[in-house]
Every structure is written in structure tokens, then in C-alpha cells.
Amino acid sequence: MYMKKTIASRILAFTMAIAMALTLGVSAFAVEYQPYNADDTTIKGNVSATAQTYSVTVTAPSDTTQIKMEATLYQKQLIGRKEISSMTGSTYTWKCTKSQSAAIEKGKTYVIEVTAQVYSGGAWDTIEETITVKT
């Protein structure tokens, strides 16, 4: 009787080890999702201390029918960063440009975080970009 329990527990342990190995193998081959429009969409930003403005341009593939974007301007600090301004924009074409005034100091470093949603080919894709500019 004791021998039957030992054999059964060994078979169960071996079966569970095989199941775990297969599970880990499958997740090792998982591919990170990349948006359809990520390679074809460009996001550019600029900060001007002279004009006291910052701007963002999102250029998507020519078959794009809508772009929505959000941009936040930060000033780098000694420790961390400080939010200066934010803006949103949208368009029903393949290019979206938005500019906004902000209190920008010469000689400082600014970071623009942009999130763009691009509708092309019947699907929405989200593309994020971080742009660093020294004035």
C-alpha cells in the first residue's frame, strides 16, 4: 500500500513539473504588442524661450483619418521635474500640430511627454514619446 502511494505521488510530481515547464516555455515566446502605426508615425516637439511657446507635431500614415494627442510640458529640476503646462489637440487628417504658450526660461531643460492616438486602417493605436529640449 505504501509503495502505491509513493509511485502515485512521483507520477503526479513529474506530471506537474512537465506542465510547469510547458507553461514557462510558452510565456518565454510571448511577443510584446507593438501598435500598427508605431513605425510610421513621428512625433516631434519644440520649446522656444524666445517665443514663450512649446509645440508638438504628430505625423501619421497618409490613410489616417483621425489623430488625438495630449502633451505635457515639464521643467527638469535638481530632483525630479515640475509640470509647466499641458495641452490637447485633435484633427481629422494625417497630421496634427498644436502650439501653446508657457513660462519658459532660457538655459533650462524641458521634457515634453506626448501620447497620440492614431486611427488608421479601422483601428486605434496609441503611441507615446518623450522629448527632451534644452533652451
Coordinates of N, CA, C and O in Angstrom, one line a residue:
M1 N 0.8 -1.2 0.0 CA 0.0 0.0 0.0 C 0.9 1.2 0.0 O 0.6 2.2 -0.7
Y2 N 1.9 1.3 0.8 CA 2.8 2.4 0.9 C 3.5 2.6 -0.4 O 3.8 3.7 -0.9
M3 N 3.9 1.6 -1.1 CA 4.6 1.6 -2.4 C 3.7 2.2 -3.4 O 4.2 3.0 -4.3
K4 N 2.4 1.9 -3.4 CA 1.5 2.5 -4.4 C 1.4 4.0 -4.2 O 1.3 4.8 -5.2
K5 N 1.3 4.5 -3.0 CA 1.2 6.0 -2.7 C 2.5 6.7 -3.2 O 2.4 7.8 -3.7
T6 N 3.6 6.1 -3.0 CA 4.9 6.7 -3.4 C 5.0 6.8 -4.9 O 5.4 7.8 -5.5
I7 N 4.6 5.7 -5.6 CA 4.6 5.8 -7.1 C 3.6 6.8 -7.6 O 4.0 7.6 -8.5
A8 N 2.5 6.8 -7.0 CA 1.4 7.8 -7.5 C 1.9 9.2 -7.2 O 1.7 10.1 -8.1
S9 N 2.5 9.5 -6.1 CA 3.0 10.9 -5.8 C 4.1 11.2 -6.7 O 4.2 12.4 -7.2
R10 N 5.0 10.3 -7.1 CA 6.1 10.6 -8.0 C 5.6 10.9 -9.4 O 6.0 11.8 -10.1
I11 N 4.6 10.1 -9.8 CA 4.0 10.4 -11.2 C 3.3 11.7 -11.2 O 3.4 12.5 -12.1
L12 N 2.6 12.1 -10.1 CA 1.9 13.4 -10.0 C 3.0 14.5 -10.0 O 2.8 15.5 -10.7
A13 N 4.0 14.4 -9.3 CA 5.1 15.4 -9.2 C 5.7 15.5 -10.6 O 6.0 16.7 -11.1
F14 N 6.0 14.4 -11.3 CA 6.6 14.5 -12.6 C 5.6 15.2 -13.6 O 6.0 16.0 -14.4
T15 N 4.3 14.9 -13.6 CA 3.3 15.5 -14.4 C 3.3 17.0 -14.2 O 3.2 17.8 -15.1
M16 N 3.3 17.4 -12.9 CA 3.2 18.8 -12.6 C 4.5 19.6 -13.1 O 4.4 20.7 -13.6
A17 N 5.7 18.9 -13.0 CA 6.9 19.5 -13.5 C 6.8 19.7 -15.0 O 7.3 20.8 -15.5
I18 N 6.3 18.8 -15.7 CA 6.2 18.9 -17.2 C 5.2 20.0 -17.5 O 5.5 20.9 -18.4
A19 N 4.1 20.1 -16.8 CA 3.1 21.2 -17.0 C 3.7 22.6 -16.8 O 3.5 23.5 -17.5
M20 N 4.5 22.7 -15.7 CA 5.2 24.0 -15.4 C 6.2 24.3 -16.5 O 6.3 25.5 -16.9
A21 N 7.0 23.4 -16.9 CA 8.0 23.6 -18.0 C 7.3 24.1 -19.3 O 7.8 25.0 -19.9
L22 N 6.2 23.5 -19.6 CA 5.4 23.9 -20.8 C 4.9 25.3 -20.7 O 4.9 26.1 -21.6
T23 N 4.4 25.6 -19.5 CA 3.8 27.0 -19.2 C 4.9 28.0 -19.3 O 4.7 29.1 -20.0
L24 N 6.1 27.8 -18.7 CA 7.2 28.7 -18.8 C 7.7 28.9 -20.2 O 8.1 30.0 -20.6
G25 N 7.7 27.8 -21.0 CA 8.2 27.9 -22.3 C 7.3 28.7 -23.2 O 7.8 29.5 -24.1
V26 N 6.0 28.6 -23.0 CA 5.1 29.4 -23.8 C 5.2 30.9 -23.5 O 5.2 31.7 -24.4
S27 N 5.3 31.2 -22.2 CA 5.4 32.6 -21.9 C 6.8 33.2 -22.3 O 6.9 34.4 -22.5
A28 N 7.8 32.4 -22.5 CA 9.1 32.9 -22.9 C 9.0 33.4 -24.4 O 9.7 34.3 -24.8
F29 N 8.1 32.8 -25.1 CA 7.9 33.2 -26.6 C 6.9 34.3 -26.8 O 6.6 34.6 -27.9
A30 N 6.3 34.8 -25.7 CA 5.3 35.9 -25.9 C 6.0 37.1 -26.5 O 7.1 37.5 -26.1
V31 N 5.3 37.8 -27.4 CA 5.8 39.0 -28.0 C 5.1 40.2 -27.5 O 3.9 40.2 -27.4
E32 N 5.9 41.2 -27.2 CA 5.3 42.5 -26.8 C 4.5 43.1 -27.9 O 4.9 43.2 -29.0
Y33 N 3.3 43.6 -27.6 CA 2.4 44.2 -28.6 C 3.0 45.5 -29.1 O 3.5 46.3 -28.3
Q34 N 3.1 45.7 -30.4 CA 3.6 46.9 -31.0 C 2.5 47.5 -31.8 O 1.9 46.8 -32.7
P35 N 2.1 48.7 -31.6 CA 1.0 49.3 -32.4 C 1.3 49.3 -33.9 O 2.4 49.4 -34.3
Y36 N 0.2 49.1 -34.7 CA 0.3 49.0 -36.1 C 1.0 50.2 -36.7 O 1.8 50.1 -37.6
N37 N 0.7 51.4 -36.2 CA 1.2 52.7 -36.7 C 2.5 53.2 -36.1 O 2.9 54.3 -36.3
A38 N 3.1 52.4 -35.2 CA 4.2 52.9 -34.4 C 5.4 53.3 -35.3 O 6.1 54.3 -35.0
D39 N 5.7 52.5 -36.2 CA 6.9 52.7 -37.1 C 6.6 53.9 -38.1 O 7.6 54.5 -38.6
D40 N 5.4 54.1 -38.5 CA 5.1 55.0 -39.5 C 4.6 56.4 -38.9 O 4.3 57.3 -39.7
T41 N 4.5 56.5 -37.6 CA 4.1 57.8 -37.0 C 5.3 58.5 -36.4 O 6.0 57.8 -35.6
T42 N 5.4 59.8 -36.6 CA 6.5 60.5 -36.0 C 5.9 61.6 -35.1 O 4.9 62.2 -35.4
I43 N 6.6 61.8 -33.9 CA 6.1 62.8 -33.0 C 7.3 63.7 -32.8 O 8.4 63.3 -32.4
K44 N 7.2 65.0 -33.1 CA 8.2 66.0 -32.9 C 7.8 67.1 -32.0 O 6.6 67.5 -32.0
G45 N 8.7 67.6 -31.2 CA 8.3 68.7 -30.2 C 9.4 69.8 -30.2 O 10.6 69.5 -30.5
N46 N 9.0 70.9 -29.8 CA 9.9 72.1 -29.8 C 9.5 73.0 -28.6 O 8.4 73.1 -28.3
V47 N 10.6 73.6 -28.0 CA 10.3 74.5 -26.9 C 11.1 75.8 -27.2 O 12.3 75.7 -27.6
S48 N 10.4 76.9 -27.2 CA 11.1 78.2 -27.5 C 11.0 79.2 -26.4 O 9.9 79.6 -26.0
A49 N 12.2 79.5 -25.9 CA 12.2 80.5 -24.8 C 12.0 81.9 -25.3 O 11.4 82.8 -24.6
T50 N 12.4 82.2 -26.6 CA 12.1 83.5 -27.2 C 10.6 83.7 -27.4 O 10.1 84.8 -27.0
A51 N 9.9 82.8 -28.0 CA 8.5 82.9 -28.2 C 7.6 82.6 -27.1 O 6.4 82.8 -27.1
Q52 N 8.2 82.0 -26.0 CA 7.5 81.5 -24.8 C 6.4 80.6 -25.2 O 5.2 80.6 -24.7
T53 N 6.7 79.6 -26.1 CA 5.8 78.6 -26.5 C 6.4 77.2 -26.6 O 7.6 77.1 -26.7
Y54 N 5.6 76.2 -26.6 CA 6.1 74.9 -27.0 C 5.1 74.3 -28.0 O 3.9 74.7 -28.0
S55 N 5.5 73.4 -28.8 CA 4.7 72.9 -29.9 C 5.0 71.4 -30.1 O 6.1 70.9 -29.8
V56 N 4.0 70.7 -30.6 CA 4.1 69.2 -30.9 C 3.4 69.0 -32.2 O 2.3 69.5 -32.5
T57 N 4.1 68.2 -33.0 CA 3.5 67.8 -34.3 C 3.5 66.2 -34.4 O 4.5 65.6 -34.2
V58 N 2.4 65.7 -34.7 CA 2.2 64.2 -34.9 C 1.9 64.0 -36.4 O 0.9 64.6 -36.9
T59 N 2.8 63.3 -37.0 CA 2.6 62.9 -38.4 C 2.4 61.4 -38.6 O 3.3 60.7 -38.2
A60 N 1.3 61.0 -39.1 CA 0.9 59.6 -39.2 C 0.8 59.2 -40.7 O 1.0 60.0 -41.6
P61 N 0.6 57.9 -41.0 CA 0.5 57.5 -42.3 C -0.7 58.2 -43.1 O -1.6 58.7 -42.5
S62 N -0.5 58.3 -44.4 CA -1.5 59.1 -45.2 C -2.9 58.6 -45.2 O -3.9 59.3 -45.4
D63 N -3.1 57.3 -44.8 CA -4.5 56.8 -44.7 C -5.2 57.0 -43.3 O -6.2 56.5 -43.1
T64 N -4.5 57.8 -42.5 CA -5.0 58.1 -41.2 C -6.2 59.0 -41.3 O -6.2 60.0 -42.0
T65 N -7.3 58.7 -40.5 CA -8.5 59.6 -40.6 C -8.7 60.4 -39.4 O -9.5 61.4 -39.4
Q66 N -8.0 60.1 -38.3 CA -8.1 60.9 -37.1 C -6.9 60.8 -36.2 O -6.4 59.7 -36.0
I67 N -6.5 61.9 -35.5 CA -5.4 61.9 -34.5 C -5.9 62.6 -33.3 O -6.5 63.7 -33.5
K68 N -5.7 62.1 -32.1 CA -5.9 62.8 -30.9 C -4.6 62.8 -30.1 O -3.9 61.7 -30.1
M69 N -4.2 63.9 -29.5 CA -3.0 63.9 -28.8 C -3.1 64.7 -27.5 O -3.9 65.6 -27.4
E70 N -2.3 64.3 -26.6 CA -2.1 65.0 -25.3 C -0.6 65.2 -25.1 O 0.2 64.3 -25.3
A71 N -0.3 66.4 -24.7 CA 1.1 66.7 -24.4 C 1.2 67.5 -23.1 O 0.4 68.3 -22.7
T72 N 2.3 67.1 -22.3 CA 2.5 67.8 -21.0 C 4.0 68.3 -21.0 O 4.9 67.5 -21.3
L73 N 4.2 69.5 -20.6 CA 5.5 70.1 -20.6 C 6.0 70.2 -19.2 O 5.3 70.6 -18.3
Y74 N 7.2 69.6 -18.9 CA 7.8 69.6 -17.6 C 9.1 70.4 -17.7 O 9.8 70.3 -18.7
Q75 N 9.5 71.0 -16.6 CA 10.8 71.6 -16.5 C 11.6 70.7 -15.5 O 11.2 70.4 -14.4
K76 N 12.8 70.3 -16.0 CA 13.7 69.4 -15.1 C 14.2 70.3 -14.0 O 14.6 71.4 -14.1
Q77 N 14.1 69.7 -12.8 CA 14.6 70.3 -11.6 C 15.8 69.5 -11.1 O 16.2 68.5 -11.7
L78 N 16.4 70.0 -10.0 CA 17.6 69.3 -9.4 C 17.2 67.9 -9.1 O 17.9 66.9 -9.3
I79 N 16.0 67.8 -8.4 CA 15.5 66.4 -8.1 C 14.1 66.4 -8.7 O 13.2 67.1 -8.3
G80 N 13.9 65.6 -9.7 CA 12.6 65.4 -10.3 C 12.3 66.4 -11.4 O 13.2 67.0 -12.0
R81 N 11.0 66.8 -11.6 CA 10.6 67.7 -12.5 C 9.3 68.4 -12.1 O 8.6 67.8 -11.3
K82 N 9.1 69.6 -12.7 CA 7.9 70.4 -12.4 C 7.0 70.5 -13.6 O 7.5 70.9 -14.7
E83 N 5.7 70.2 -13.5 CA 4.8 70.4 -14.6 C 4.6 71.9 -14.9 O 4.2 72.6 -13.9
I84 N 4.7 72.3 -16.1 CA 4.6 73.7 -16.5 C 3.3 73.9 -17.2 O 2.6 74.9 -16.9
S85 N 2.9 73.0 -18.1 CA 1.7 73.2 -18.9 C 1.3 71.9 -19.6 O 2.1 71.0 -19.7
S86 N 0.0 71.8 -20.0 CA -0.4 70.7 -20.8 C -1.4 71.2 -21.8 O -2.0 72.2 -21.7
M87 N -1.6 70.4 -22.9 CA -2.5 70.7 -24.0 C -3.0 69.5 -24.7 O -2.4 68.4 -24.5
T88 N -4.1 69.6 -25.3 CA -4.7 68.5 -26.1 C -5.0 69.1 -27.5 O -5.2 70.3 -27.7
G89 N -5.0 68.2 -28.5 CA -5.3 68.6 -29.8 C -5.9 67.4 -30.6 O -5.7 66.2 -30.2
S90 N -6.6 67.6 -31.6 CA -7.2 66.6 -32.5 C -7.4 67.1 -33.9 O -7.5 68.3 -34.1
T91 N -7.4 66.2 -34.8 CA -7.6 66.5 -36.2 C -8.2 65.3 -36.9 O -8.0 64.2 -36.5
Y92 N -8.9 65.6 -38.0 CA -9.4 64.5 -38.8 C -8.6 64.3 -40.1 O -9.2 64.3 -41.2
T93 N -7.3 64.3 -40.0 CA -6.4 64.1 -41.1 C -5.1 63.4 -40.6 O -5.1 63.0 -39.4
W94 N -4.1 63.3 -41.4 CA -2.9 62.6 -41.1 C -1.9 63.4 -40.3 O -0.8 62.8 -39.9
K95 N -2.1 64.6 -40.0 CA -1.1 65.5 -39.3 C -1.8 66.4 -38.3 O -2.8 67.0 -38.6
C96 N -1.3 66.4 -37.1 CA -1.8 67.2 -36.0 C -0.7 68.1 -35.4 O 0.3 67.5 -34.9
T97 N -0.9 69.4 -35.5 CA 0.1 70.3 -34.9 C -0.6 71.2 -33.9 O -1.7 71.7 -34.2
K98 N 0.0 71.3 -32.7 CA -0.6 72.2 -31.7 C 0.5 72.9 -31.0 O 1.6 72.4 -30.8
S99 N 0.3 74.2 -30.7 CA 1.2 75.0 -30.0 C 0.5 75.8 -28.9 O -0.6 76.1 -29.0
Q100 N 1.3 76.0 -27.8 CA 0.7 76.7 -26.6 C 1.7 77.5 -25.9 O 2.9 77.1 -25.9
S101 N 1.3 78.6 -25.4 CA 2.2 79.5 -24.7 C 2.5 78.9 -23.3 O 1.6 78.3 -22.7
A102 N 3.7 79.2 -22.7 CA 4.1 78.7 -21.4 C 5.2 79.6 -20.9 O 5.9 80.2 -21.7
A103 N 5.4 79.6 -19.6 CA 6.5 80.3 -19.0 C 7.8 79.5 -19.1 O 8.0 78.6 -18.3
I104 N 8.6 79.8 -20.1 CA 9.8 79.1 -20.4 C 11.0 79.9 -20.1 O 11.1 81.0 -20.6
E105 N 12.0 79.3 -19.4 CA 13.2 80.1 -19.0 C 14.4 79.6 -19.9 O 14.5 78.4 -20.2
K106 N 15.2 80.6 -20.3 CA 16.3 80.2 -21.2 C 17.4 79.5 -20.3 O 17.6 79.8 -19.1
G107 N 18.0 78.5 -20.9 CA 19.1 77.8 -20.2 C 18.6 76.6 -19.4 O 19.4 75.9 -18.7
K108 N 17.3 76.3 -19.4 CA 16.7 75.2 -18.7 C 16.5 74.0 -19.6 O 16.4 74.2 -20.8
T109 N 16.3 72.9 -19.0 CA 15.9 71.7 -19.8 C 14.5 71.3 -19.5 O 14.0 71.3 -18.4
Y110 N 13.8 71.1 -20.7 CA 12.3 70.8 -20.6 C 12.1 69.4 -21.2 O 12.8 68.9 -22.1
V111 N 11.0 68.8 -20.7 CA 10.6 67.5 -21.2 C 9.2 67.6 -21.6 O 8.3 68.1 -20.9
I112 N 8.9 67.1 -22.9 CA 7.5 67.0 -23.4 C 7.1 65.6 -23.5 O 7.8 64.8 -24.2
E113 N 6.1 65.2 -22.7 CA 5.6 63.8 -22.8 C 4.3 63.9 -23.7 O 3.4 64.6 -23.4
V114 N 4.3 63.1 -24.8 CA 3.2 63.1 -25.7 C 2.6 61.7 -25.8 O 3.3 60.7 -25.9
T115 N 1.3 61.7 -25.8 CA 0.5 60.5 -26.1 C -0.4 60.8 -27.2 O -1.2 61.7 -27.2
A116 N -0.2 60.0 -28.3 CA -1.0 60.2 -29.5 C -1.8 59.0 -29.8 O -1.3 57.9 -29.7
Q117 N -3.1 59.2 -30.1 CA -4.0 58.1 -30.6 C -4.2 58.3 -32.1 O -4.7 59.4 -32.5
V118 N -3.9 57.3 -32.9 CA -4.0 57.4 -34.3 C -5.0 56.4 -34.8 O -4.9 55.2 -34.5
Y119 N -6.0 56.8 -35.6 CA -7.0 56.0 -36.2 C -6.7 55.8 -37.6 O -6.7 56.7 -38.4
S120 N -6.3 54.5 -38.0 CA -5.9 54.2 -39.3 C -6.2 52.7 -39.6 O -5.9 51.9 -38.7
G121 N -6.7 52.4 -40.7 CA -6.9 51.0 -41.1 C -8.0 50.4 -40.2 O -8.0 49.2 -40.0
G122 N -8.9 51.2 -39.7 CA -10.0 50.7 -38.9 C -9.7 50.4 -37.4 O -10.4 49.7 -36.7
A123 N -8.5 50.8 -37.0 CA -8.1 50.5 -35.6 C -7.4 51.8 -35.0 O -6.8 52.5 -35.6
W124 N -7.6 51.9 -33.6 CA -6.9 52.9 -32.9 C -5.6 52.4 -32.3 O -5.5 51.3 -31.8
D125 N -4.5 53.1 -32.5 CA -3.2 52.8 -31.9 C -2.8 53.9 -31.0 O -3.0 55.1 -31.3
T126 N -2.1 53.6 -29.9 CA -1.6 54.6 -29.0 C -0.1 54.6 -29.1 O 0.5 53.6 -28.9
I127 N 0.5 55.8 -29.4 CA 1.9 55.9 -29.5 C 2.4 57.0 -28.5 O 1.8 58.1 -28.4
E128 N 3.4 56.7 -27.7 CA 3.9 57.6 -26.7 C 5.3 58.0 -27.0 O 6.1 57.2 -27.5
E129 N 5.7 59.2 -26.7 CA 7.0 59.7 -27.0 C 7.4 60.7 -25.9 O 6.6 61.5 -25.4
T130 N 8.7 60.7 -25.5 CA 9.2 61.7 -24.6 C 10.3 62.4 -25.3 O 11.2 61.9 -25.8
I131 N 10.2 63.8 -25.3 CA 11.1 64.6 -26.0 C 11.8 65.5 -25.0 O 11.1 66.2 -24.2
T132 N 13.1 65.6 -25.0 CA 13.9 66.5 -24.1 C 14.5 67.6 -24.9 O 15.1 67.3 -25.9
V133 N 14.3 68.8 -24.4 CA 14.8 70.0 -25.2 C 15.5 70.9 -24.2 O 15.0 71.2 -23.1
K134 N 16.7 71.4 -24.5 CA 17.4 72.4 -23.7 C 17.3 73.7 -24.4 O 17.6 73.8 -25.6
T135 N 16.8 74.7 -23.7 CA 16.6 76.0 -24.3 C 17.9 76.9 -24.1 O 18.8 76.6 -23.4

